[in-house]
């Protein structure tokens, strides 16, 4: 595994991280507790030390499973979770300062830890001034509840605002061959020493080559988040998959590994790749050491929609 600094801190994170949304069991089809725990532990065995979760993943289920999986191995983990999505008859954004301590304490209890390494604002809350949120989070940070602060799903102006008002070490946005919007953030991230964590590096599994349309499992709802499984985006996605499969055959690797390696070719970038089995996480880990040529990089650039 290859590691890099988290922002400008002394903390080193694996360039491939484990995303745990699938372990929530509410969006990605079924996954047993045994599978989820084995997957987290397999990631640690492979040198993946960045484990990213959130209260919103299965209404806390993913956090609970991660907490169980890392028992006895806490010192091997850079543990990242999020704040700002609450379930009250439905999921809503809430970064009101008076709610943050309670949200974070609930996560710490589910994770069975006293502090998390990276706490991230999950989504912006347009009803709450960002400065108010950051002020309260700084208080919680000083109290030892978390080590570093990150943001997620922030556009360029909001990231600039966050950096002007607080110490932010990372930004986590969707980034893959099918979603390149975060490239607009890269110059700022490089100047300010902010790590870009790209989630969805496999575009919800589309870039593995496994799918040619909608997932068949009854309880798989990833299509509600990722648009690539149906038109008008499916055609572009499938052309990208075909290019990945061709390039992967030529290199003797898997399409998923090529897709992850493509995101890692960009400086200051970490790829968060979800997994539901130890086999998947072992495959994803290998992508960290795969270097693509300029020609391969260019050949995999997303095709335009028809």
mmCIF file of C-alpha atoms in Angstrom:
data_model
loop_
_atom_site.group_PDB
_atom_site.id
_atom_site.type_symbol
_atom_site.label_atom_id
_atom_site.label_comp_id
_atom_site.label_asym_id
_atom_site.label_seq_id
_atom_site.Cartn_x
_atom_site.Cartn_y
_atom_site.Cartn_z
ATOM 1 C CA UNK A 1 0.000 0.000 0.000
ATOM 2 C CA UNK A 2 1.095 3.582 -0.666
ATOM 3 C CA UNK A 3 0.439 6.351 1.849
ATOM 4 C CA UNK A 4 0.277 10.130 1.784
ATOM 5 C CA UNK A 5 -0.204 12.924 4.282
ATOM 6 C CA UNK A 6 -3.711 13.897 5.290
ATOM 7 C CA UNK A 7 -3.669 17.570 4.382
ATOM 8 C CA UNK A 8 -0.635 19.194 5.988
ATOM 9 C CA UNK A 9 -0.873 17.045 9.113
ATOM 10 C CA UNK A 10 1.520 14.368 10.252
ATOM 11 C CA UNK A 11 -1.176 11.741 9.749
ATOM 12 C CA UNK A 12 -0.544 9.272 6.900
ATOM 13 C CA UNK A 13 -3.485 7.709 5.073
ATOM 14 C CA UNK A 14 -3.588 4.929 2.507
ATOM 15 C CA UNK A 15 -4.161 6.232 -1.013
ATOM 16 C CA UNK A 16 -6.991 3.736 -1.349
ATOM 17 C CA UNK A 17 -9.505 4.012 1.477
ATOM 18 C CA UNK A 18 -12.432 1.800 2.393
ATOM 19 C CA UNK A 19 -15.877 3.324 1.969
ATOM 20 C CA UNK A 20 -18.544 1.675 4.129
ATOM 21 C CA UNK A 21 -21.846 2.979 2.772
ATOM 22 C CA UNK A 22 -22.652 -0.498 1.431
ATOM 23 C CA UNK A 23 -22.414 -1.882 4.960
ATOM 24 C CA UNK A 24 -25.430 0.153 5.990
ATOM 25 C CA UNK A 25 -27.596 -2.368 4.164
ATOM 26 C CA UNK A 26 -30.106 0.235 3.056
ATOM 27 C CA UNK A 27 -28.887 1.284 -0.397
ATOM 28 C CA UNK A 28 -26.562 -1.313 -1.884
ATOM 29 C CA UNK A 29 -28.328 -4.577 -1.411
ATOM 30 C CA UNK A 30 -27.891 -6.984 1.457
ATOM 31 C CA UNK A 31 -24.661 -7.487 3.388
ATOM 32 C CA UNK A 32 -24.386 -9.559 6.539
ATOM 33 C CA UNK A 33 -22.672 -8.404 9.702
ATOM 34 C CA UNK A 34 -20.087 -11.149 9.275
ATOM 35 C CA UNK A 35 -19.328 -10.032 5.707
ATOM 36 C CA UNK A 36 -19.002 -6.395 6.719
ATOM 37 C CA UNK A 37 -16.678 -7.085 9.640
ATOM 38 C CA UNK A 38 -14.536 -9.442 7.549
ATOM 39 C CA UNK A 39 -14.305 -6.783 4.827
ATOM 40 C CA UNK A 40 -13.066 -4.092 7.223
ATOM 41 C CA UNK A 41 -10.508 -6.437 8.742
ATOM 42 C CA UNK A 42 -9.352 -7.543 5.291
ATOM 43 C CA UNK A 43 -8.773 -3.880 4.409
ATOM 44 C CA UNK A 44 -6.563 -3.463 7.470
ATOM 45 C CA UNK A 45 -4.688 -6.649 6.588
ATOM 46 C CA UNK A 46 -3.962 -5.157 3.154
ATOM 47 C CA UNK A 47 -2.605 -1.914 4.597
ATOM 48 C CA UNK A 48 -5.734 0.156 3.977
ATOM 49 C CA UNK A 49 -5.807 2.291 7.108
ATOM 50 C CA UNK A 50 -8.380 4.890 6.010
ATOM 51 C CA UNK A 51 -11.883 3.676 6.898
ATOM 52 C CA UNK A 52 -14.662 6.118 6.050
ATOM 53 C CA UNK A 53 -18.173 5.824 7.445
ATOM 54 C CA UNK A 54 -21.149 7.978 8.471
ATOM 55 C CA UNK A 55 -24.238 7.913 10.713
ATOM 56 C CA UNK A 56 -26.412 8.134 7.594
ATOM 57 C CA UNK A 57 -25.215 4.757 6.322
ATOM 58 C CA UNK A 58 -27.998 2.454 7.433
ATOM 59 C CA UNK A 59 -29.083 4.771 10.263
ATOM 60 C CA UNK A 60 -25.906 4.014 12.189
ATOM 61 C CA UNK A 61 -25.502 0.368 11.165
ATOM 62 C CA UNK A 62 -22.258 0.959 9.264
ATOM 63 C CA UNK A 63 -20.721 2.818 12.204
ATOM 64 C CA UNK A 64 -21.671 0.017 14.590
ATOM 65 C CA UNK A 65 -20.152 -2.627 12.312
ATOM 66 C CA UNK A 66 -16.971 -0.605 11.805
ATOM 67 C CA UNK A 67 -16.720 -0.187 15.566
ATOM 68 C CA UNK A 68 -16.949 -3.933 16.055
ATOM 69 C CA UNK A 69 -14.475 -4.646 13.264
ATOM 70 C CA UNK A 70 -11.718 -2.411 14.604
ATOM 71 C CA UNK A 71 -11.847 -3.692 18.180
ATOM 72 C CA UNK A 72 -8.270 -4.510 19.159
ATOM 73 C CA UNK A 73 -6.932 -2.788 16.019
ATOM 74 C CA UNK A 74 -7.752 0.864 16.691
ATOM 75 C CA UNK A 75 -4.126 1.938 16.295
ATOM 76 C CA UNK A 76 -4.134 0.616 12.712
ATOM 77 C CA UNK A 77 -7.034 2.824 11.620
ATOM 78 C CA UNK A 78 -7.428 6.407 10.488
ATOM 79 C CA UNK A 79 -11.094 6.504 11.381
ATOM 80 C CA UNK A 80 -13.265 8.966 9.471
ATOM 81 C CA UNK A 81 -16.930 9.658 10.027
ATOM 82 C CA UNK A 82 -19.326 12.501 9.296
ATOM 83 C CA UNK A 83 -21.788 14.870 10.873
ATOM 84 C CA UNK A 84 -24.777 16.870 9.734
ATOM 85 C CA UNK A 85 -27.327 14.364 8.410
ATOM 86 C CA UNK A 86 -29.988 13.361 10.914
ATOM 87 C CA UNK A 87 -32.894 10.947 10.655
ATOM 88 C CA UNK A 88 -36.176 12.452 11.822
ATOM 89 C CA UNK A 89 -38.899 10.758 9.835
ATOM 90 C CA UNK A 90 -36.549 11.124 6.890
ATOM 91 C CA UNK A 91 -33.002 12.254 6.321
ATOM 92 C CA UNK A 92 -32.408 15.978 6.657
ATOM 93 C CA UNK A 93 -29.393 18.279 6.764
ATOM 94 C CA UNK A 94 -28.700 19.703 10.210
ATOM 95 C CA UNK A 95 -25.546 21.588 11.188
ATOM 96 C CA UNK A 96 -27.173 23.695 13.890
ATOM 97 C CA UNK A 97 -24.457 24.220 16.534
ATOM 98 C CA UNK A 98 -26.620 23.077 19.434
ATOM 99 C CA UNK A 99 -27.078 19.640 17.808
ATOM 100 C CA UNK A 100 -23.481 18.842 16.898
ATOM 101 C CA UNK A 101 -22.215 17.568 20.243
ATOM 102 C CA UNK A 102 -25.111 15.119 20.478
ATOM 103 C CA UNK A 103 -24.622 13.921 16.913
ATOM 104 C CA UNK A 104 -20.924 13.324 17.499
ATOM 105 C CA UNK A 105 -21.400 11.576 20.842
ATOM 106 C CA UNK A 106 -23.849 9.177 19.196
ATOM 107 C CA UNK A 107 -21.248 8.326 16.546
ATOM 108 C CA UNK A 108 -18.544 7.791 19.174
ATOM 109 C CA UNK A 109 -20.813 5.388 21.027
ATOM 110 C CA UNK A 110 -21.634 3.413 17.883
ATOM 111 C CA UNK A 111 -17.961 3.281 16.908
ATOM 112 C CA UNK A 112 -16.919 2.403 20.488
ATOM 113 C CA UNK A 113 -14.125 4.980 20.486
ATOM 114 C CA UNK A 114 -13.333 8.122 22.459
ATOM 115 C CA UNK A 115 -12.268 10.159 19.440
ATOM 116 C CA UNK A 116 -12.313 9.953 15.650
ATOM 117 C CA UNK A 117 -9.378 10.918 13.497
ATOM 118 C CA UNK A 118 -11.281 12.796 10.806
ATOM 119 C CA UNK A 119 -14.709 14.354 11.296
ATOM 120 C CA UNK A 120 -16.336 15.605 8.095
ATOM 121 C CA UNK A 121 -19.323 17.831 7.460
ATOM 122 C CA UNK A 122 -21.404 15.426 5.382
ATOM 123 C CA UNK A 123 -23.355 17.969 3.340
ATOM 124 C CA UNK A 124 -23.791 21.747 3.543
ATOM 125 C CA UNK A 125 -26.764 22.989 5.539
ATOM 126 C CA UNK A 126 -28.166 26.118 3.842
ATOM 127 C CA UNK A 127 -30.208 26.920 6.966
ATOM 128 C CA UNK A 128 -27.141 27.312 9.197
ATOM 129 C CA UNK A 129 -24.291 29.811 8.729
ATOM 130 C CA UNK A 130 -21.107 27.854 8.098
ATOM 131 C CA UNK A 131 -19.181 30.023 10.536
ATOM 132 C CA UNK A 132 -21.516 29.021 13.375
ATOM 133 C CA UNK A 133 -21.024 25.351 12.578
ATOM 134 C CA UNK A 134 -17.240 25.667 12.379
ATOM 135 C CA UNK A 135 -17.066 27.546 15.686
ATOM 136 C CA UNK A 136 -18.848 24.722 17.503
ATOM 137 C CA UNK A 137 -16.797 22.053 15.747
ATOM 138 C CA UNK A 138 -13.590 23.797 16.803
ATOM 139 C CA UNK A 139 -14.828 23.627 20.399
ATOM 140 C CA UNK A 140 -15.466 19.893 20.061
ATOM 141 C CA UNK A 141 -12.052 19.436 18.470
ATOM 142 C CA UNK A 142 -10.356 21.205 21.394
ATOM 143 C CA UNK A 143 -12.308 18.921 23.717
ATOM 144 C CA UNK A 144 -10.604 15.950 22.047
ATOM 145 C CA UNK A 145 -13.646 14.517 20.292
ATOM 146 C CA UNK A 146 -11.871 14.441 16.925
ATOM 147 C CA UNK A 147 -8.388 15.185 15.591
ATOM 148 C CA UNK A 148 -8.918 16.748 12.173
ATOM 149 C CA UNK A 149 -11.775 18.453 10.336
ATOM 150 C CA UNK A 150 -12.884 17.772 6.784
ATOM 151 C CA UNK A 151 -15.819 18.722 4.591
ATOM 152 C CA UNK A 152 -17.812 16.774 2.040
ATOM 153 C CA UNK A 153 -19.910 17.692 -0.983
ATOM 154 C CA UNK A 154 -18.640 21.286 -0.930
ATOM 155 C CA UNK A 155 -18.300 23.248 -4.163
ATOM 156 C CA UNK A 156 -15.425 25.661 -4.788
ATOM 157 C CA UNK A 157 -16.958 28.805 -3.203
ATOM 158 C CA UNK A 158 -18.047 26.908 -0.099
ATOM 159 C CA UNK A 159 -14.667 25.222 0.255
ATOM 160 C CA UNK A 160 -12.990 28.616 -0.022
ATOM 161 C CA UNK A 161 -15.273 29.923 2.722
ATOM 162 C CA UNK A 162 -14.534 26.946 4.950
ATOM 163 C CA UNK A 163 -10.789 27.391 4.514
ATOM 164 C CA UNK A 164 -11.050 31.081 5.366
ATOM 165 C CA UNK A 165 -12.863 30.327 8.634
ATOM 166 C CA UNK A 166 -11.270 27.152 9.940
ATOM 167 C CA UNK A 167 -8.604 24.501 9.665
ATOM 168 C CA UNK A 168 -9.862 22.064 7.042
ATOM 169 C CA UNK A 169 -7.570 19.214 5.972
ATOM 170 C CA UNK A 170 -9.738 17.393 3.420
ATOM 171 C CA UNK A 171 -12.688 17.635 1.088
ATOM 172 C CA UNK A 172 -14.640 14.506 0.131
ATOM 173 C CA UNK A 173 -16.593 14.757 -3.126
ATOM 174 C CA UNK A 174 -17.700 12.305 -5.767
ATOM 175 C CA UNK A 175 -14.839 11.819 -8.204
ATOM 176 C CA UNK A 176 -14.443 9.248 -10.942
ATOM 177 C CA UNK A 177 -14.133 8.876 -14.682
ATOM 178 C CA UNK A 178 -17.851 9.612 -14.819
ATOM 179 C CA UNK A 179 -17.822 12.580 -12.444
ATOM 180 C CA UNK A 180 -14.914 14.982 -12.865
ATOM 181 C CA UNK A 181 -16.407 18.075 -11.235
ATOM 182 C CA UNK A 182 -13.905 18.006 -8.319
ATOM 183 C CA UNK A 183 -11.098 18.819 -10.736
ATOM 184 C CA UNK A 184 -12.248 22.429 -10.331
ATOM 185 C CA UNK A 185 -11.167 22.145 -6.680
ATOM 186 C CA UNK A 186 -7.719 20.714 -7.352
ATOM 187 C CA UNK A 187 -5.763 23.990 -7.788
ATOM 188 C CA UNK A 188 -7.119 25.271 -4.464
ATOM 189 C CA UNK A 189 -6.419 21.940 -2.768
ATOM 190 C CA UNK A 190 -2.829 21.994 -4.001
ATOM 191 C CA UNK A 191 -2.269 25.583 -2.864
ATOM 192 C CA UNK A 192 -3.800 25.037 0.563
ATOM 193 C CA UNK A 193 -2.518 21.513 1.168
ATOM 194 C CA UNK A 194 -5.988 19.970 1.283
ATOM 195 C CA UNK A 195 -6.466 16.285 0.495
ATOM 196 C CA UNK A 196 -9.187 15.513 -2.050
ATOM 197 C CA UNK A 197 -10.959 12.306 -1.084
ATOM 198 C CA UNK A 198 -12.842 11.005 -4.068
ATOM 199 C CA UNK A 199 -15.840 8.884 -3.168
ATOM 200 C CA UNK A 200 -17.680 6.919 -5.824
ATOM 201 C CA UNK A 201 -14.400 6.132 -7.567
ATOM 202 C CA UNK A 202 -16.164 3.103 -9.063
ATOM 203 C CA UNK A 203 -19.326 5.110 -9.831
ATOM 204 C CA UNK A 204 -21.482 2.937 -7.628
ATOM 205 C CA UNK A 205 -20.009 -0.205 -9.171
ATOM 206 C CA UNK A 206 -20.634 0.777 -12.785
ATOM 207 C CA UNK A 207 -16.897 1.052 -13.480
ATOM 208 C CA UNK A 208 -16.258 -2.519 -12.333
ATOM 209 C CA UNK A 209 -17.794 -3.776 -15.567
ATOM 210 C CA UNK A 210 -20.322 -5.841 -13.628
ATOM 211 C CA UNK A 211 -23.380 -3.868 -14.725
ATOM 212 C CA UNK A 212 -24.894 -3.064 -18.064
ATOM 213 C CA UNK A 213 -27.908 -1.384 -16.543
ATOM 214 C CA UNK A 214 -29.967 -1.443 -13.377
ATOM 215 C CA UNK A 215 -28.833 -3.774 -10.552
ATOM 216 C CA UNK A 216 -31.135 -6.756 -10.266
ATOM 217 C CA UNK A 217 -31.219 -7.169 -6.489
ATOM 218 C CA UNK A 218 -34.563 -6.076 -5.114
ATOM 219 C CA UNK A 219 -33.174 -3.978 -2.251
ATOM 220 C CA UNK A 220 -30.401 -2.295 -4.240
ATOM 221 C CA UNK A 221 -31.199 1.418 -4.396
ATOM 222 C CA UNK A 222 -27.855 2.851 -5.547
ATOM 223 C CA UNK A 223 -29.585 4.149 -8.685
ATOM 224 C CA UNK A 224 -31.263 6.783 -6.525
ATOM 225 C CA UNK A 225 -27.849 8.356 -5.919
ATOM 226 C CA UNK A 226 -25.802 7.503 -8.995
ATOM 227 C CA UNK A 227 -27.370 8.391 -12.365
ATOM 228 C CA UNK A 228 -25.138 6.146 -14.476
ATOM 229 C CA UNK A 229 -27.392 3.067 -14.434
ATOM 230 C CA UNK A 230 -30.100 4.552 -16.629
ATOM 231 C CA UNK A 231 -30.518 6.910 -19.533
ATOM 232 C CA UNK A 232 -29.574 9.550 -20.459
ATOM 233 C CA UNK A 233 -26.271 8.734 -18.702
ATOM 234 C CA UNK A 234 -26.124 4.982 -19.255
ATOM 235 C CA UNK A 235 -24.768 5.220 -22.809
ATOM 236 C CA UNK A 236 -21.805 7.358 -21.766
ATOM 237 C CA UNK A 237 -21.130 5.085 -18.793
ATOM 238 C CA UNK A 238 -21.078 1.954 -20.925
ATOM 239 C CA UNK A 239 -18.687 3.499 -23.438
ATOM 240 C CA UNK A 240 -16.358 4.357 -20.563
ATOM 241 C CA UNK A 241 -16.659 0.804 -19.239
ATOM 242 C CA UNK A 242 -15.751 -0.581 -22.664
ATOM 243 C CA UNK A 243 -12.641 1.606 -22.739
ATOM 244 C CA UNK A 244 -11.740 0.473 -19.228
ATOM 245 C CA UNK A 245 -12.178 -3.178 -20.104
ATOM 246 C CA UNK A 246 -9.970 -2.841 -23.182
ATOM 247 C CA UNK A 247 -7.232 -1.005 -21.269
ATOM 248 C CA UNK A 248 -7.457 -3.474 -18.380
ATOM 249 C CA UNK A 249 -7.035 -6.469 -20.692
ATOM 250 C CA UNK A 250 -3.915 -4.902 -22.158
ATOM 251 C CA UNK A 251 -2.425 -4.399 -18.681
ATOM 252 C CA UNK A 252 -3.631 -7.697 -17.237
ATOM 253 C CA UNK A 253 -5.629 -6.027 -14.455
ATOM 254 C CA UNK A 254 -9.290 -5.496 -13.619
ATOM 255 C CA UNK A 255 -11.416 -2.587 -14.888
ATOM 256 C CA UNK A 256 -12.058 -1.501 -11.298
ATOM 257 C CA UNK A 257 -8.336 -1.284 -10.658
ATOM 258 C CA UNK A 258 -7.851 0.863 -13.756
ATOM 259 C CA UNK A 259 -10.676 3.156 -12.666
ATOM 260 C CA UNK A 260 -9.231 3.650 -9.178
ATOM 261 C CA UNK A 261 -5.712 4.146 -10.549
ATOM 262 C CA UNK A 262 -7.039 6.862 -12.862
ATOM 263 C CA UNK A 263 -8.274 8.903 -9.902
ATOM 264 C CA UNK A 264 -5.027 8.349 -8.002
ATOM 265 C CA UNK A 265 -2.962 9.785 -10.855
ATOM 266 C CA UNK A 266 -4.033 13.232 -9.683
ATOM 267 C CA UNK A 267 -1.927 14.780 -6.938
ATOM 268 C CA UNK A 268 -3.338 15.176 -3.416
ATOM 269 C CA UNK A 269 -6.082 12.634 -4.204
ATOM 270 C CA UNK A 270 -7.226 9.624 -2.207
ATOM 271 C CA UNK A 271 -9.722 7.156 -3.676
ATOM 272 C CA UNK A 272 -12.487 5.867 -1.420
ATOM 273 C CA UNK A 273 -13.701 2.566 -2.824
ATOM 274 C CA UNK A 274 -16.664 0.749 -1.344
ATOM 275 C CA UNK A 275 -16.585 -2.992 -0.796
ATOM 276 C CA UNK A 276 -18.942 -5.653 0.538
ATOM 277 C CA UNK A 277 -16.540 -8.604 0.570
ATOM 278 C CA UNK A 278 -12.874 -9.246 1.412
ATOM 279 C CA UNK A 279 -12.310 -10.214 -2.226
ATOM 280 C CA UNK A 280 -13.460 -6.793 -3.419
ATOM 281 C CA UNK A 281 -11.291 -4.941 -0.932
ATOM 282 C CA UNK A 282 -8.222 -6.979 -1.870
ATOM 283 C CA UNK A 283 -8.789 -6.117 -5.526
ATOM 284 C CA UNK A 284 -9.223 -2.414 -4.770
ATOM 285 C CA UNK A 285 -6.043 -2.306 -2.688
ATOM 286 C CA UNK A 286 -3.926 -3.427 -5.644
ATOM 287 C CA UNK A 287 -4.892 -0.276 -7.565
ATOM 288 C CA UNK A 288 -2.688 1.863 -5.306
ATOM 289 C CA UNK A 289 0.431 0.520 -6.989
ATOM 290 C CA UNK A 290 -0.853 0.726 -10.564
ATOM 291 C CA UNK A 291 0.602 3.651 -12.519
ATOM 292 C CA UNK A 292 -1.083 4.653 -15.784
ATOM 293 C CA UNK A 293 0.676 6.208 -18.752
ATOM 294 C CA UNK A 294 -0.406 9.541 -20.197
ATOM 295 C CA UNK A 295 -1.889 7.697 -23.162
ATOM 296 C CA UNK A 296 -3.881 5.402 -20.887
ATOM 297 C CA UNK A 297 -5.101 8.375 -18.860
ATOM 298 C CA UNK A 298 -6.292 10.186 -21.969
ATOM 299 C CA UNK A 299 -7.918 7.095 -23.384
ATOM 300 C CA UNK A 300 -10.116 6.695 -20.319
ATOM 301 C CA UNK A 301 -11.529 10.201 -20.198
ATOM 302 C CA UNK A 302 -15.300 10.089 -19.952
ATOM 303 C CA UNK A 303 -17.253 10.218 -23.183
ATOM 304 C CA UNK A 304 -19.884 12.933 -23.669
ATOM 305 C CA UNK A 305 -23.557 12.135 -23.314
ATOM 306 C CA UNK A 306 -25.379 11.587 -26.583
#
